[in-house]
């Protein structure tokens, strides 16, 4: 028996279907190599859905997404639908409702500048030599964009416009836990961006970040004011790894970071939900760019952003780190070999089509054994990171939504020893052991489901059941 991941595939408009085709081929090859199943269900969205049904997000599409473990999205929109009333246009009537419906509260946008493409960056060569990768984590459902009151009215004969910035502590805790959890699997450096010298919201933000930092002592937390952050990204991009910030600042800074890489066709993104869907953290994965109508239908779009979106989905929704790393490695090798789509082409490199780029990356996916050898360094690092996690105290869960929160970790240099119980810290030395975080996540959902069904039990029994289930699944793989 192997695991089956149910994925809603929404290719959308413009270059969407072209780049999605390459991503799906690659996903299917990964499933074959790593012996998992994907149940892919395509639905119309955006302009294509308007043409067919009159709605940018038809009921059937939403139902497909609801029944899935994750959404693989491409992009929507184009000149054909620009004359529609704003509320009916593809982006506003499809993407925003999807974000809202699935409570997608965290937007992850890696700004990836590969060494071979650093010439595309508008920054001075000495600042980007060797490339960089900064992961920008933006809070997506709070702050100025959604706070009430909001609106425009006339007061004392003058028109005034009001937007209100509101953050609840639980909203900040939720995104902070996620940011720390991601930072500890990378370089363990987290920069929190705020405007604490002016805004009440930022004072709360900073205080919560500091509080949550105590749960993750292996991660070094620093704070930057947003105006300074905007400058430091340009001055020294290579010194950053993970950045977390609120909605408005994240909107602006993630675009600045994307611009610093110089190649929008390379940048994926993830919008993570509250994890209520099955056992997996629900997410919507899509390229950072749009539907690029100027090049649609020509077979020249860069499929890498869509392909790397698949890698993000496997990592963040399905915890298939090894497979995600394999995809990223295949992309790096293809770029290192000199293949380029038109958007990233330069003299001396080989110009290829969307399909040729997809096929080349596909061909560079290693077999399981080779991949293990090649990815040994990264896997070792991740395993070491997970071994260092030890459940030592319980802290408040962030609004029932990030189940991996109630842990405190030991500094990464310290290894823990396993006892063989359900609560044993994981990343165990045995090959077929579920990780501590996998058990914790599964136990959380088992507990939630048990409670909602009114079945008696306790946390320990949830952990035992979670560990048994995961071991059985791993053994069957
Ligand atoms: N998430 C989404 O669905 C999303 C996001 C942004 C824009 N849009 C929509 O897309 C349409 C076009 O918007 P835009 O032109 O402002 O932004 P865009 O990102 O579609 O295009 C900007 C430039 O980047 C290029 N580009 C983008 N992705 C590329 C790729 N994968 N390969 C090669 N080149 C690529 C385009 O050719 C264009 O020159 C609009 O209708 C807009 O509303 C949708």
Coordinates of C-alpha atoms and ligand atoms in Angstrom, one line a residue:
X1 CA 0.0 0.0 0.0
X2 CA 1.3 3.5 -0.7
X3 CA 0.1 6.9 0.3
X4 CA -2.2 8.7 -2.0
X5 CA -2.2 12.5 -2.2
X6 CA -5.3 14.1 -3.6
X7 CA -4.5 17.3 -5.5
X8 CA -6.8 19.8 -7.2
X9 CA -5.1 21.0 -10.4
X10 CA -6.2 24.5 -11.5
X11 CA -4.2 25.5 -14.6
X12 CA -6.1 28.7 -15.3
X13 CA -5.3 31.1 -18.1
X14 CA -2.4 32.3 -20.3
X15 CA 0.8 30.3 -19.8
X16 CA -0.9 28.4 -17.0
X17 CA -1.8 25.2 -18.9
X18 CA 1.6 25.2 -20.6
X19 CA 3.7 25.3 -17.4
X20 CA 1.2 23.1 -15.5
X21 CA 1.7 20.3 -18.1
X22 CA 5.4 20.2 -17.3
X23 CA 4.8 20.3 -13.5
X24 CA 2.3 17.4 -13.7
X25 CA 4.7 15.3 -15.8
X26 CA 7.4 15.9 -13.2
X27 CA 5.1 15.2 -10.2
X28 CA 4.0 11.9 -11.8
X29 CA 7.6 10.9 -12.3
X30 CA 8.4 11.7 -8.7
X31 CA 5.5 9.6 -7.6
X32 CA 6.8 6.7 -9.6
X33 CA 10.3 7.0 -8.3
X34 CA 9.3 7.5 -4.6
X35 CA 6.3 5.1 -4.7
X36 CA 3.5 7.3 -3.7
X37 CA 0.3 7.9 -5.6
X38 CA -1.2 11.2 -6.8
X39 CA -4.9 11.6 -7.4
X40 CA -5.0 14.6 -9.7
X41 CA -8.3 16.3 -10.4
X42 CA -8.3 19.2 -12.9
X43 CA -10.9 22.0 -12.7
X44 CA -11.5 25.2 -14.5
X45 CA -10.6 28.5 -12.9
X46 CA -10.3 32.2 -13.8
X47 CA -11.0 33.4 -17.4
X48 CA -11.3 29.8 -18.7
X49 CA -14.0 29.1 -16.1
X50 CA -15.8 32.4 -16.9
X51 CA -15.9 31.4 -20.6
X52 CA -17.3 28.0 -19.8
X53 CA -19.6 28.7 -16.9
X54 CA -19.9 32.4 -16.4
X55 CA -18.0 32.2 -13.0
X56 CA -14.3 32.6 -12.2
X57 CA -14.6 30.1 -9.4
X58 CA -17.4 27.6 -10.2
X59 CA -19.0 25.5 -7.5
X60 CA -17.5 22.3 -8.9
X61 CA -14.0 23.8 -8.7
X62 CA -14.5 24.8 -5.1
X63 CA -15.9 21.3 -4.3
X64 CA -12.8 19.7 -6.0
X65 CA -10.5 21.9 -3.8
X66 CA -12.5 21.1 -0.7
X67 CA -12.1 17.4 -1.4
X68 CA -8.4 17.7 -2.0
X69 CA -5.3 17.7 0.3
X70 CA -3.7 20.6 -1.6
X71 CA -4.3 22.9 -4.6
X72 CA -1.8 23.2 -7.4
X73 CA -2.6 26.5 -9.0
X74 CA -1.1 28.2 -12.0
X75 CA -2.3 31.7 -12.7
X76 CA -5.5 33.5 -13.9
X77 CA -6.4 36.6 -15.9
X78 CA -5.7 38.3 -19.1
X79 CA -6.9 41.2 -21.3
X80 CA -9.9 39.3 -22.5
X81 CA -11.6 39.6 -19.1
X82 CA -10.3 43.0 -18.1
X83 CA -13.6 44.7 -19.2
X84 CA -15.6 42.8 -16.7
X85 CA -16.7 44.5 -13.5
X86 CA -13.8 44.3 -11.0
X87 CA -15.6 41.9 -8.7
X88 CA -16.0 39.4 -11.5
X89 CA -12.5 39.5 -12.9
X90 CA -10.5 36.3 -12.7
X91 CA -8.0 37.2 -9.9
X92 CA -10.5 39.0 -7.7
X93 CA -13.2 36.5 -8.2
X94 CA -11.2 33.3 -8.1
X95 CA -7.9 33.6 -6.2
X96 CA -9.0 35.9 -3.4
X97 CA -12.1 33.8 -2.6
X98 CA -9.9 30.7 -2.6
X99 CA -7.5 32.3 -0.1
X100 CA -10.4 33.4 2.1
X101 CA -12.3 30.1 1.9
X102 CA -9.3 28.0 3.0
X103 CA -8.0 30.5 5.6
X104 CA -4.7 30.6 3.8
X105 CA -2.9 32.7 6.5
X106 CA 0.7 32.3 5.5
X107 CA 2.3 33.2 2.2
X108 CA 5.7 31.8 1.5
X109 CA 7.7 33.3 -1.3
X110 CA 11.3 32.2 -1.8
X111 CA 13.4 34.7 -3.6
X112 CA 15.8 32.3 -5.4
X113 CA 18.8 33.7 -7.3
X114 CA 20.8 30.7 -8.6
X115 CA 24.6 31.4 -9.0
X116 CA 24.3 31.0 -12.8
X117 CA 21.5 33.5 -13.0
X118 CA 23.0 36.2 -10.7
X119 CA 23.7 38.4 -13.7
X120 CA 19.9 38.8 -14.1
X121 CA 19.8 40.5 -10.7
X122 CA 19.7 44.3 -10.9
X123 CA 22.1 44.4 -8.0
X124 CA 25.9 44.9 -8.3
X125 CA 27.6 41.6 -9.2
X126 CA 29.7 41.6 -6.0
X127 CA 26.5 41.7 -3.9
X128 CA 24.9 38.6 -5.5
X129 CA 27.9 36.6 -6.6
X130 CA 27.2 32.9 -5.8
X131 CA 23.4 33.6 -5.7
X132 CA 21.1 33.7 -2.7
X133 CA 17.8 32.4 -1.4
X134 CA 15.6 34.3 1.0
X135 CA 12.3 32.9 2.1
X136 CA 9.8 35.6 2.8
X137 CA 6.9 34.6 5.0
X138 CA 4.0 37.0 4.9
X139 CA 0.9 37.0 7.1
X140 CA -1.9 36.9 4.7
X141 CA -5.3 37.3 6.4
X142 CA -4.9 40.0 9.0
X143 CA -3.6 43.6 9.3
X144 CA -4.5 46.7 7.3
X145 CA -6.1 44.8 4.4
X146 CA -8.9 43.3 6.5
X147 CA -9.2 45.5 9.6
X148 CA -12.5 47.3 10.3
X149 CA -13.6 50.0 10.1
X150 CA -12.7 50.5 6.5
X151 CA -14.2 52.8 3.9
X152 CA -14.6 56.3 2.5
X153 CA -17.0 58.9 3.8
X154 CA -17.4 62.7 4.0
X155 CA -16.8 64.3 7.3
X156 CA -17.1 68.0 7.9
X157 CA -17.4 68.6 4.2
X158 CA -14.2 66.6 3.4
X159 CA -13.8 63.1 2.0
X160 CA -11.8 60.8 4.3
X161 CA -10.6 57.3 3.7
X162 CA -10.1 54.8 6.5
X163 CA -8.2 51.6 6.7
X164 CA -7.6 49.9 10.1
X165 CA -4.7 47.8 11.1
X166 CA -5.7 45.1 13.5
X167 CA -3.8 42.0 14.7
X168 CA -4.9 39.5 17.3
X169 CA -2.2 37.9 19.4
X170 CA -3.3 34.4 18.2
X171 CA -2.8 35.5 14.6
X172 CA 0.7 36.6 15.3
X173 CA 1.5 33.5 17.3
X174 CA 0.2 31.3 14.5
X175 CA 2.5 32.8 11.8
X176 CA 5.4 33.1 14.3
X177 CA 5.3 29.4 15.1
X178 CA 5.3 28.6 11.4
X179 CA 8.2 30.9 10.7
X180 CA 10.3 29.4 13.5
X181 CA 9.5 25.9 12.5
X182 CA 10.6 26.6 8.9
X183 CA 13.7 28.6 10.0
X184 CA 14.9 25.7 12.1
X185 CA 15.0 23.4 9.1
X186 CA 17.2 25.9 7.2
X187 CA 20.0 28.2 8.4
X188 CA 18.2 28.8 11.8
X189 CA 18.2 32.6 11.2
X190 CA 14.9 34.4 11.4
X191 CA 14.4 38.1 10.8
X192 CA 11.2 39.6 11.9
X193 CA 10.2 42.8 10.2
X194 CA 7.9 45.4 11.8
X195 CA 7.6 49.1 12.5
X196 CA 7.8 48.9 16.3
X197 CA 9.0 52.5 16.6
X198 CA 5.6 53.8 15.4
X199 CA 2.9 51.2 15.3
X200 CA 1.0 49.6 18.2
X201 CA 0.5 46.6 16.0
X202 CA 4.2 46.2 15.6
X203 CA 4.8 46.4 19.4
X204 CA 2.5 43.4 19.8
X205 CA 4.1 41.7 16.8
X206 CA 7.6 42.1 18.3
X207 CA 6.5 41.1 21.8
X208 CA 4.9 37.9 20.5
X209 CA 7.9 37.0 18.3
X210 CA 10.1 37.4 21.3
X211 CA 7.8 35.2 23.4
X212 CA 7.6 32.4 20.9
X213 CA 11.4 32.6 20.3
X214 CA 11.8 30.9 23.7
X215 CA 10.2 27.8 22.3
X216 CA 12.8 27.6 19.5
X217 CA 16.2 28.4 21.1
X218 CA 18.1 26.9 18.2
X219 CA 16.8 29.7 15.9
X220 CA 18.5 33.1 16.1
X221 CA 15.8 35.8 16.0
X222 CA 16.5 39.4 15.0
X223 CA 14.2 42.3 14.4
X224 CA 14.4 44.9 11.7
X225 CA 12.2 48.0 11.1
X226 CA 10.6 47.7 7.7
X227 CA 12.3 50.8 6.2
X228 CA 15.7 49.4 7.3
X229 CA 14.8 45.9 6.0
X230 CA 14.0 47.4 2.5
X231 CA 17.5 48.8 2.5
X232 CA 19.3 45.8 3.9
X233 CA 17.9 43.5 1.3
X234 CA 19.5 45.5 -1.3
X235 CA 22.8 46.1 0.6
X236 CA 23.4 42.5 1.6
X237 CA 20.8 40.0 0.3
X238 CA 23.1 37.1 1.1
X239 CA 23.0 37.7 4.8
X240 CA 19.3 36.8 5.0
X241 CA 17.6 33.4 5.1
X242 CA 14.0 33.5 6.5
X243 CA 12.1 36.7 6.9
X244 CA 8.7 36.9 8.6
X245 CA 6.4 40.0 8.5
X246 CA 2.8 41.2 8.5
X247 CA 0.5 41.5 5.5
X248 CA 1.2 45.0 4.1
X249 CA 5.0 44.9 4.7
X250 CA 5.1 41.4 3.2
X251 CA 3.2 42.4 0.1
X252 CA 5.8 45.1 -0.6
X253 CA 8.9 43.3 0.6
X254 CA 8.2 40.0 -1.2
X255 CA 8.0 41.9 -4.5
X256 CA 11.2 43.8 -3.8
X257 CA 12.9 40.4 -3.1
X258 CA 11.5 38.9 -6.2
X259 CA 12.8 41.8 -8.2
X260 CA 16.3 41.3 -6.7
X261 CA 16.4 37.8 -8.3
X262 CA 15.7 39.3 -11.7
X263 CA 13.7 36.3 -12.9
X264 CA 10.0 36.0 -12.1
X265 CA 9.6 32.8 -14.1
X266 CA 11.8 31.0 -11.5
X267 CA 9.8 31.9 -8.4
X268 CA 7.2 29.6 -6.8
X269 CA 5.0 30.4 -3.8
X270 CA 2.9 28.6 -1.2
X271 CA -0.1 29.9 0.7
X272 CA -0.6 27.6 3.7
X273 CA -3.9 27.0 5.4
X274 CA -4.9 26.1 8.9
X275 CA -4.4 22.4 8.4
X276 CA -8.0 21.3 8.8
X277 CA -8.0 19.1 5.6
X278 CA -7.3 15.5 6.4
X279 CA -3.9 14.8 7.9
X280 CA -2.1 17.2 5.7
X281 CA -1.4 20.9 6.1
X282 CA -3.6 22.3 3.4
X283 CA -2.0 24.7 1.0
X284 CA -2.3 26.4 -2.4
X285 CA 0.9 26.4 -4.5
X286 CA 1.4 28.6 -7.5
X287 CA 4.1 30.6 -9.4
X288 CA 4.7 34.1 -8.1
X289 CA 4.1 35.6 -11.6
X290 CA 0.9 35.9 -13.5
X291 CA -0.6 34.4 -16.6
X292 CA 1.9 36.3 -18.9
X293 CA -0.6 36.8 -21.8
X294 CA 2.2 38.4 -23.8
X295 CA 3.9 35.0 -24.3
X296 CA 1.0 32.6 -23.9
X297 CA 0.5 29.9 -26.5
X298 CA 4.1 30.2 -27.8
X299 CA 5.6 27.4 -25.8
X300 CA 8.3 29.7 -24.5
X301 CA 7.3 30.3 -20.9
X302 CA 9.6 29.2 -18.1
X303 CA 8.0 26.2 -16.3
X304 CA 10.5 26.4 -13.3
X305 CA 8.2 28.5 -11.0
X306 CA 5.4 25.9 -11.5
X307 CA 7.8 23.0 -11.0
X308 CA 9.3 24.5 -7.8
X309 CA 5.7 25.1 -6.6
X310 CA 5.3 21.3 -6.8
X311 CA 8.5 20.9 -4.7
X312 CA 7.0 23.3 -2.1
X313 CA 3.7 21.3 -2.1
X314 CA 5.6 18.1 -1.4
X315 CA 7.6 19.7 1.4
X316 CA 5.0 21.8 3.2
X317 CA 1.8 19.8 2.7
X318 CA 3.1 16.3 2.4
X319 CA 6.4 16.4 4.3
X320 CA 8.2 14.7 1.4
X321 CA 11.4 16.5 2.0
X322 CA 13.6 14.2 0.0
X323 CA 11.4 14.4 -3.1
X324 CA 11.2 18.1 -2.9
X325 CA 15.0 18.4 -2.6
X326 CA 15.3 16.1 -5.6
X327 CA 13.2 18.4 -7.7
X328 CA 15.2 21.4 -6.6
X329 CA 18.4 19.6 -7.4
X330 CA 17.2 18.7 -10.9
X331 CA 16.4 22.4 -11.5
X332 CA 19.8 23.5 -10.3
X333 CA 21.5 21.0 -12.5
X334 CA 19.5 22.0 -15.6
X335 CA 20.4 25.6 -15.1
X336 CA 24.0 24.7 -14.4
X337 CA 24.0 22.8 -17.7
X338 CA 23.2 26.0 -19.5
X339 CA 19.6 25.5 -20.6
X340 CA 17.5 28.6 -20.6
X341 CA 14.0 29.7 -21.5
X342 CA 13.7 33.0 -23.2
X343 CA 13.1 35.0 -20.0
X344 CA 16.5 34.0 -18.5
X345 CA 18.5 33.4 -21.7
X346 CA 21.9 35.2 -22.1
X347 CA 24.7 34.9 -24.6
X348 CA 26.5 31.6 -24.4
X349 CA 23.5 29.6 -23.0
X350 CA 21.1 27.3 -24.9
X351 CA 17.6 28.6 -25.6
X352 CA 14.9 26.0 -25.0
X353 CA 11.2 25.8 -25.1
X354 CA 8.8 25.2 -22.1
X355 CA 8.6 21.5 -22.9
X356 CA 12.4 21.1 -23.5
X357 CA 13.1 22.7 -20.1
X358 CA 10.5 20.5 -18.4
X359 CA 11.8 17.3 -20.1
X360 CA 15.4 18.2 -19.1
X361 CA 14.5 18.7 -15.5
X362 CA 12.4 15.5 -15.5
X363 CA 15.4 13.6 -16.9
X364 CA 17.6 14.9 -14.1
X365 CA 15.5 13.5 -11.4
X366 CA 17.7 10.9 -9.8
X367 CA 16.8 7.4 -9.0
X368 CA 16.1 6.9 -5.3
X369 CA 19.5 5.5 -4.4
X370 CA 21.5 8.1 -6.4
X371 CA 19.3 10.8 -4.9
X372 CA 20.1 9.5 -1.4
X373 CA 23.8 9.7 -2.1
X374 CA 23.6 13.1 -3.7
X375 CA 21.2 14.6 -1.1
X376 CA 23.1 13.1 1.8
X377 CA 24.3 16.4 3.0
X378 CA 20.9 18.0 3.1
X379 CA 19.1 14.9 4.4
X380 CA 21.7 14.6 7.2
X381 CA 21.2 18.2 8.1
X382 CA 17.4 17.9 8.2
X383 CA 17.6 14.6 10.2
X384 CA 20.0 16.2 12.7
X385 CA 17.6 19.1 13.1
X386 CA 14.7 16.8 13.8
X387 CA 16.7 14.7 16.2
X388 CA 17.4 17.8 18.2
X389 CA 13.7 18.4 18.8
X390 CA 12.6 17.2 22.2
X391 CA 9.2 17.5 23.7
X392 CA 9.9 19.1 27.1
X393 CA 7.2 21.5 27.9
X394 CA 3.7 22.4 26.6
X395 CA 2.8 25.9 25.6
X396 CA -0.5 27.2 24.3
X397 CA -1.5 26.0 20.9
X398 CA -1.9 28.9 18.5
X399 CA -5.6 28.9 18.0
X400 CA -5.9 25.1 17.3
X401 CA -4.2 25.6 14.0
X402 CA -0.5 24.8 14.1
X403 CA -0.3 21.5 15.7
X404 CA 3.5 21.4 15.8
X405 CA 3.6 24.3 18.2
X406 CA 3.6 22.7 21.6
X407 CA 7.3 21.8 21.7
X408 CA 10.5 23.4 22.9
X409 CA 13.6 22.3 21.1
X410 CA 17.1 21.9 22.4
X411 CA 19.9 23.6 20.7
X412 CA 20.8 21.7 17.5
X413 CA 24.2 20.6 18.7
X414 CA 22.7 18.5 21.4
X415 CA 21.4 15.0 20.4
X416 CA 18.6 13.3 22.2
X417 CA 18.4 9.6 22.9
X418 CA 15.3 7.6 21.9
X419 CA 13.4 5.5 24.4
X420 CA 11.0 3.7 22.0
X421 CA 7.9 5.3 23.3
X422 CA 5.3 7.2 21.3
X423 CA 6.7 10.5 22.5
X424 CA 10.2 9.7 21.7
X425 CA 11.9 12.6 19.7
X426 CA 12.2 11.5 16.2
X427 CA 14.4 11.8 13.2
X428 CA 15.4 8.4 14.7
X429 CA 18.4 6.6 13.4
X430 CA 16.2 3.8 12.1
X431 CA 15.3 4.2 8.4
X432 CA 11.5 3.5 8.7
X433 CA 10.7 5.7 11.7
X434 CA 8.3 8.6 11.4
X435 CA 9.7 11.9 12.4
X436 CA 8.7 13.5 15.7
X437 CA 6.9 16.2 13.8
X438 CA 5.0 13.7 11.7
X439 CA 3.8 11.9 14.8
X440 CA 3.0 15.1 16.5
X441 CA 0.9 16.4 13.5
X442 CA -0.9 13.1 13.1
X443 CA -1.6 12.8 16.8
X444 CA -3.0 16.3 16.8
X445 CA -5.5 15.5 14.1
X446 CA -6.4 12.2 15.7
X447 CA -7.1 14.0 18.9
X448 CA -9.2 16.7 17.2
X449 CA -11.2 14.1 15.4
X450 CA -11.6 12.0 18.5
X451 CA -12.8 15.0 20.5
X452 CA -15.2 16.1 17.7
X453 CA -16.7 12.6 17.7
X454 CA -16.9 12.5 21.5
X455 CA -14.7 9.4 21.7
X456 CA -12.9 9.1 25.1
X457 CA -9.2 9.0 25.1
X458 CA -6.1 11.1 25.9
X459 CA -3.1 12.6 24.3
X460 CA -1.0 9.5 25.0
X461 CA -3.4 7.2 23.2
X462 CA -3.4 9.7 20.3
X463 CA 0.4 9.6 20.1
X464 CA 0.4 5.8 20.2
X465 CA -2.1 5.6 17.5
X466 CA -0.3 8.2 15.4
X467 CA 3.0 6.4 15.7
X468 CA 1.4 3.0 14.8
X469 CA -0.3 4.4 11.8
X470 CA 2.7 6.2 10.4
X471 CA 5.0 3.2 11.0
X472 CA 2.5 1.0 9.1
X473 CA 2.4 3.6 6.2
X474 CA 6.2 3.8 6.1
X475 CA 6.6 0.1 6.1
X476 CA 4.1 -0.2 3.3
X477 CA 6.0 2.4 1.2
Ligands
LIG1 N1 -1.8 34.7 -9.2 C1 -2.2 35.1 -10.3 O1 -3.0 34.4 -10.9 C2 -1.8 36.4 -11.0 C3 -0.7 37.1 -10.4 C4 -0.3 38.2 -11.1 C5 -0.9 38.6 -12.2 N2 -2.0 37.9 -12.7 C6 -2.7 38.3 -13.9 O2 -1.8 38.0 -15.0 C7 -2.1 38.9 -16.1 C8 -0.7 39.5 -16.6 O3 -0.2 40.2 -15.5 P1 1.2 41.0 -15.6 O4 1.6 41.1 -17.0 O5 1.2 42.1 -14.7 O6 2.2 39.9 -14.8 P2 2.9 38.6 -15.3 O7 3.6 38.0 -14.2 O8 1.9 37.7 -15.9 O9 3.9 39.1 -16.5 C9 4.9 40.0 -16.2 C10 6.1 39.7 -17.2 O10 6.8 38.5 -16.7 C11 6.8 37.6 -17.7 N3 6.6 36.2 -17.1 C12 5.8 35.9 -16.1 N4 5.9 34.6 -15.9 C13 6.7 34.1 -16.7 C14 7.2 32.8 -17.0 N5 6.8 31.7 -16.3 N6 8.1 32.6 -18.0 C15 8.5 33.7 -18.7 N7 8.1 34.9 -18.6 C16 7.2 35.1 -17.6 C17 5.7 37.9 -18.7 O11 5.9 37.5 -20.0 C18 5.7 39.4 -18.6 O12 6.6 40.0 -19.5 C19 -3.1 39.9 -15.6 O13 -4.3 39.6 -16.0 C20 -3.0 39.8 -14.1 O14 -4.2 40.1 -13.5 C21 -2.4 36.8 -12.1

